[in-house]
């Protein structure tokens, strides 16, 4: 999946002044526990900031898209969204989803604050509602963990650090090093965390979490060659499948504790 979605660079620029918050916001106030995983994250943006940023970008992204106006697939997407959001850790996001008519794109994305889209090309790989819950649960995981604005906070911090470190002629080398040894590994960790959160949410919503590894096996069958994992912003499909298998006991206990399928 495309993670937290294509937040425009303009949105980042408009919030660049937030870099001052790195000096002004007390560290304890910007640290928070991520839902489900309990990881401590540092983010100078609030959930209200996420909502505003996502709303600004959503209209721009959808402006040229072919939105599916009605039909069984649209209803399924909205139904899955409703069930997952009902069990999510929601501090007041503006949840909204659109089904985009694009059979060549097997993807979905979520913007900060709860704005989402599913491309019709992923529906055959989903194979039904439970597979779709895997995809959408993952995207909702990105939203509730505030991965989009956490990444923006980190980027602001990197720029600040490089500005303070007088690296001179080595500035570009330093940026490449940060990209491959900090940014991309952190992005892969965010993806894995979104998988974890999504798996628990789909279990809470009454979707069998055992559908998650099966979905990624179908993605392997449908996809082409992947870049080496260390060069990618996402874990390899094989890594994701193994991670999900490892998390299944926790998710199945949640699923059965909620009474199984609904």
C-alpha positions as a printed NumPy array, in Angstrom:
array([[  0.   ,   0.   ,   0.   ],
       [  1.112,   3.521,  -0.479],
       [  1.28 ,   4.209,   3.206],
       [  0.151,   7.562,   4.489],
       [ -0.628,   8.983,   1.114],
       [  0.781,  11.729,  -1.053],
       [  0.71 ,  14.752,   1.242],
       [  1.883,  17.626,  -0.98 ],
       [  5.272,  19.208,  -0.46 ],
       [  3.393,  22.498,  -0.34 ],
       [  1.61 ,  21.261,   2.757],
       [  4.955,  20.469,   4.334],
       [  6.242,  23.925,   3.412],
       [  3.181,  25.602,   4.882],
       [  3.913,  23.773,   8.099],
       [  7.658,  24.328,   8.015],
       [  7.247,  26.974,  10.661],
       [  6.283,  24.04 ,  12.846],
       [  9.999,  23.29 ,  12.951],
       [ 10.175,  26.007,  15.562],
       [  8.084,  23.713,  17.682],
       [ 11.083,  21.43 ,  17.955],
       [ 12.544,  24.111,  20.19 ],
       [  9.348,  25.459,  21.698],
       [  7.174,  22.44 ,  22.454],
       [  8.156,  20.567,  25.604],
       [  9.427,  17.147,  24.593],
       [  7.055,  15.378,  26.936],
       [  4.093,  17.122,  25.335],
       [  5.093,  15.969,  21.84 ],
       [  5.697,  12.344,  22.869],
       [  2.784,   9.958,  22.729],
       [  1.997,   6.254,  22.878],
       [  0.935,   4.692,  19.586],
       [ -2.369,   2.78 ,  19.763],
       [ -2.123,  -1.041,  19.886],
       [  1.694,  -1.23 ,  19.78 ],
       [  2.394,   1.181,  22.643],
       [  5.454,   2.586,  20.839],
       [  6.483,   6.048,  22.018],
       [  6.519,   8.456,  19.077],
       [  7.58 ,  12.086,  18.785],
       [  5.281,  14.342,  16.774],
       [  4.906,  18.117,  16.989],
       [  1.604,  17.946,  15.09 ],
       [ -1.707,  17.405,  16.862],
       [ -4.631,  15.276,  15.596],
       [ -6.353,  18.569,  14.682],
       [ -3.324,  19.458,  12.53 ],
       [ -3.628,  16.047,  10.845],
       [ -7.271,  16.707,  10.005],
       [ -6.462,  20.085,   8.462],
       [ -3.502,  18.791,   6.443],
       [ -5.431,  15.805,   5.141],
       [ -8.428,  17.894,   4.117],
       [ -6.196,  20.322,   2.222],
       [ -4.521,  17.547,   0.228],
       [ -7.578,  15.315,  -0.322],
       [ -9.412,  17.62 ,  -2.706],
       [ -6.267,  18.177,  -4.771],
       [ -5.591,  14.461,  -5.107],
       [ -9.163,  13.527,  -6.013],
       [ -9.644,  16.409,  -8.456],
       [ -8.527,  14.401, -11.478],
       [ -9.707,  10.979, -10.297],
       [-12.712,   9.012, -11.538],
       [-14.777,   8.463,  -8.403],
       [-17.15 ,   5.488,  -8.341],
       [-20.522,   7.112,  -7.52 ],
       [-22.573,   4.047,  -6.563],
       [-22.745,   0.276,  -6.667],
       [-21.917,  -2.819,  -4.644],
       [-18.159,  -2.21 ,  -4.583],
       [-18.565,   1.34 ,  -3.293],
       [-20.956,   0.086,  -0.629],
       [-18.476,  -2.615,   0.406],
       [-15.666,  -0.072,   0.757],
       [-17.853,   2.176,   2.901],
       [-19.098,  -0.752,   4.99 ],
       [-15.568,  -1.961,   5.755],
       [-14.532,   1.589,   6.593],
       [-17.446,   1.969,   8.997],
       [-16.74 ,  -1.284,  10.82 ],
       [-13.035,  -0.59 ,  11.203],
       [-13.441,   3.028,  12.295],
       [-15.984,   1.921,  14.906],
       [-13.259,  -0.053,  16.725],
       [-10.31 ,   2.272,  16.007],
       [ -8.606,   4.544,  18.527],
       [-10.071,   7.757,  17.149],
       [ -9.218,  11.118,  18.748],
       [-11.668,  12.938,  16.469],
       [-10.584,  12.361,  12.881],
       [-12.689,  13.301,   9.84 ],
       [-13.052,   9.813,   8.328],
       [-13.961,   9.686,   4.663],
       [-13.259,   7.204,   1.86 ],
       [-13.642,   7.195,  -1.908],
       [-13.449,   4.312,  -4.371],
       [-11.423,   5.386,  -7.416],
       [-12.188,   3.748, -10.758],
       [ -8.687,   2.684, -11.806],
       [ -8.369,  -0.998, -12.582],
       [ -4.659,  -0.7  , -13.362],
       [ -3.759,   0.486,  -9.849],
       [ -3.713,  -2.102,  -7.067],
       [ -3.334,   0.287,  -4.179],
       [ -4.952,   2.403,  -1.468],
       [ -3.827,   5.399,   0.547],
       [ -4.659,   7.314,   3.684],
       [ -3.931,  10.942,   4.458],
       [ -3.442,  12.383,   7.932],
       [ -6.731,  12.92 ,   9.696],
       [ -8.704,  10.067,   8.107],
       [ -9.099,  10.896,   4.405],
       [ -8.715,   7.684,   2.39 ],
       [ -9.075,   6.24 ,  -1.09 ],
       [ -9.151,   2.716,  -2.494],
       [ -8.301,   2.033,  -6.139],
       [-10.574,  -0.469,  -7.856],
       [ -7.557,  -2.398,  -9.138],
       [ -6.909,  -3.816,  -5.678],
       [-10.377,  -5.308,  -5.227],
       [ -9.743,  -8.503,  -7.251],
       [ -6.639,  -9.161,  -5.132],
       [ -8.632,  -8.566,  -1.947],
       [-10.985, -11.348,  -2.986],
       [-13.834, -10.026,  -0.861],
       [-14.609,  -8.07 ,   2.259],
       [-12.05 ,  -9.656,   4.583],
       [ -9.204,  -9.01 ,   2.16 ],
       [-10.371,  -5.423,   1.804],
       [-10.365,  -5.144,   5.614],
       [ -6.658,  -6.077,   5.541],
       [ -5.949,  -3.183,   3.174],
       [ -8.13 ,  -0.604,   4.875],
       [ -7.12 ,  -1.666,   8.378],
       [ -3.511,  -1.044,   7.386],
       [ -4.366,   2.439,   6.107],
       [ -6.34 ,   3.269,   9.241],
       [ -3.312,   2.088,  11.224],
       [ -1.214,   4.76 ,   9.529],
       [ -3.798,   7.404,  10.425],
       [ -4.207,   6.595,  14.126],
       [ -0.426,   6.288,  14.555],
       [ -0.038,   9.713,  12.886],
       [  2.679,   8.313,  10.636],
       [  2.282,  11.091,   8.067],
       [  2.978,  13.966,  10.413],
       [  5.468,  11.921,  12.417],
       [  7.435,  11.637,   9.17 ],
       [  7.09 ,  15.388,   8.615],
       [  8.371,  16.02 ,  12.153],
       [ 11.327,  13.76 ,  11.475],
       [ 12.083,  15.511,   8.158],
       [ 12.045,  18.879,   9.9  ],
       [ 14.417,  17.501,  12.507],
       [ 16.768,  16.135,   9.84 ],
       [ 16.851,  19.503,   8.057],
       [ 17.535,  21.247,  11.352],
       [ 20.306,  18.789,  12.223],
       [ 21.989,  19.108,   8.82 ],
       [ 21.767,  22.886,   9.095],
       [ 23.469,  22.837,  12.481],
       [ 26.159,  20.335,  11.561],
       [ 28.311,  22.371,   9.186],
       [ 28.866,  19.47 ,   6.784],
       [ 29.859,  21.737,   3.888],
       [ 30.845,  19.77 ,   0.78 ],
       [ 29.547,  16.588,   2.411],
       [ 25.95 ,  17.836,   2.667],
       [ 24.649,  15.659,  -0.172],
       [ 26.467,  12.598,   1.138],
       [ 24.967,  13.256,   4.566],
       [ 21.484,  13.456,   3.043],
       [ 21.964,  10.161,   1.214],
       [ 23.195,   8.544,   4.413],
       [ 20.174,   9.845,   6.352],
       [ 17.856,   8.583,   3.606],
       [ 19.157,   5.01 ,   3.536],
       [ 20.154,   4.525,   7.164],
       [ 17.441,   6.534,   8.956],
       [ 14.485,   7.537,   6.769],
       [ 13.869,   4.312,   4.857],
       [ 14.313,   1.975,   7.829],
       [ 11.933,   4.2  ,   9.82 ],
       [  9.421,   4.059,   6.953],
       [  9.622,   0.253,   6.89 ],
       [  9.014,   0.234,  10.638],
       [  5.943,   2.46 ,  10.14 ],
       [  4.611,   0.05 ,   7.53 ],
       [  5.08 ,  -2.904,   9.862],
       [  3.371,  -0.995,  12.666],
       [  0.408,  -0.148,  10.411],
       [  0.136,  -3.858,   9.555],
       [  0.042,  -4.676,  13.284],
       [ -2.572,  -2.047,  14.123],
       [ -4.692,  -2.964,  11.104],
       [ -4.598,  -6.653,  11.994],
       [ -5.921,  -5.944,  15.49 ],
       [ -8.594,  -3.574,  14.204],
       [ -9.889,  -6.047,  11.641],
       [-10.05 ,  -8.68 ,  14.397],
       [-11.96 ,  -6.28 ,  16.652],
       [-14.346,  -5.527,  13.79 ],
       [-15.184,  -9.203,  13.323],
       [-12.986,  -9.933,  10.307],
       [-10.869, -13.086,  10.537],
       [ -7.227, -11.891,  10.856],
       [ -6.01 , -15.085,   9.182],
       [ -7.052, -13.382,   5.936],
       [ -4.064, -11.006,   6.212],
       [ -1.183, -13.35 ,   5.305],
       [ -3.341, -14.803,   2.52 ],
       [ -3.903, -11.333,   1.078],
       [ -0.163, -10.659,   0.934],
       [  0.424, -14.04 ,  -0.697],
       [ -1.983, -12.959,  -3.435],
       [ -0.093,  -9.669,  -3.724],
       [  3.107, -11.646,  -4.283],
       [  1.402, -13.654,  -7.016],
       [ -0.003, -10.518,  -8.667],
       [  3.067,  -8.299,  -8.412],
       [  6.337,  -7.969, -10.243],
       [  9.888,  -7.869,  -8.965],
       [ 10.572,  -5.927,  -5.755],
       [ 13.669,  -3.835,  -4.987],
       [ 15.957,  -5.176,  -2.256],
       [ 14.32 ,  -4.496,   1.094],
       [ 17.12 ,  -2.225,   2.347],
       [ 16.502,   0.097,  -0.618],
       [ 12.743,   0.205,  -0.146],
       [ 10.411,   2.277,   2.025],
       [  8.29 ,  -0.861,   2.549],
       [  9.088,  -4.294,   3.973],
       [  9.316,  -7.068,   1.406],
       [  6.157,  -9.105,   0.883],
       [  7.865, -12.113,   2.457],
       [  8.812, -10.104,   5.553],
       [  5.261,  -8.807,   5.89 ],
       [  3.788, -12.285,   5.62 ],
       [  6.132, -13.618,   8.304],
       [  5.46 , -10.645,  10.607],
       [  1.704, -11.117,  10.226],
       [  2.015, -14.838,  10.916],
       [  3.907, -13.995,  14.113],
       [  1.14 , -11.584,  15.166],
       [ -1.735, -13.971,  14.445],
       [ -1.991, -15.463,  17.976],
       [ -2.573, -11.967,  19.418],
       [ -5.066, -11.078,  16.678],
       [ -6.953, -14.398,  16.847],
       [ -7.361, -13.973,  20.607],
       [ -8.844, -10.517,  19.922],
       [-11.083, -11.919,  17.196],
       [-12.396, -14.8  ,  19.284],
       [-12.754, -12.586,  22.33 ],
       [-15.086, -10.342,  20.306],
       [-17.23 , -13.315,  19.311],
       [-15.756, -14.198,  15.93 ],
       [-17.29 , -13.207,  12.577],
       [-20.135, -10.69 ,  12.294]])
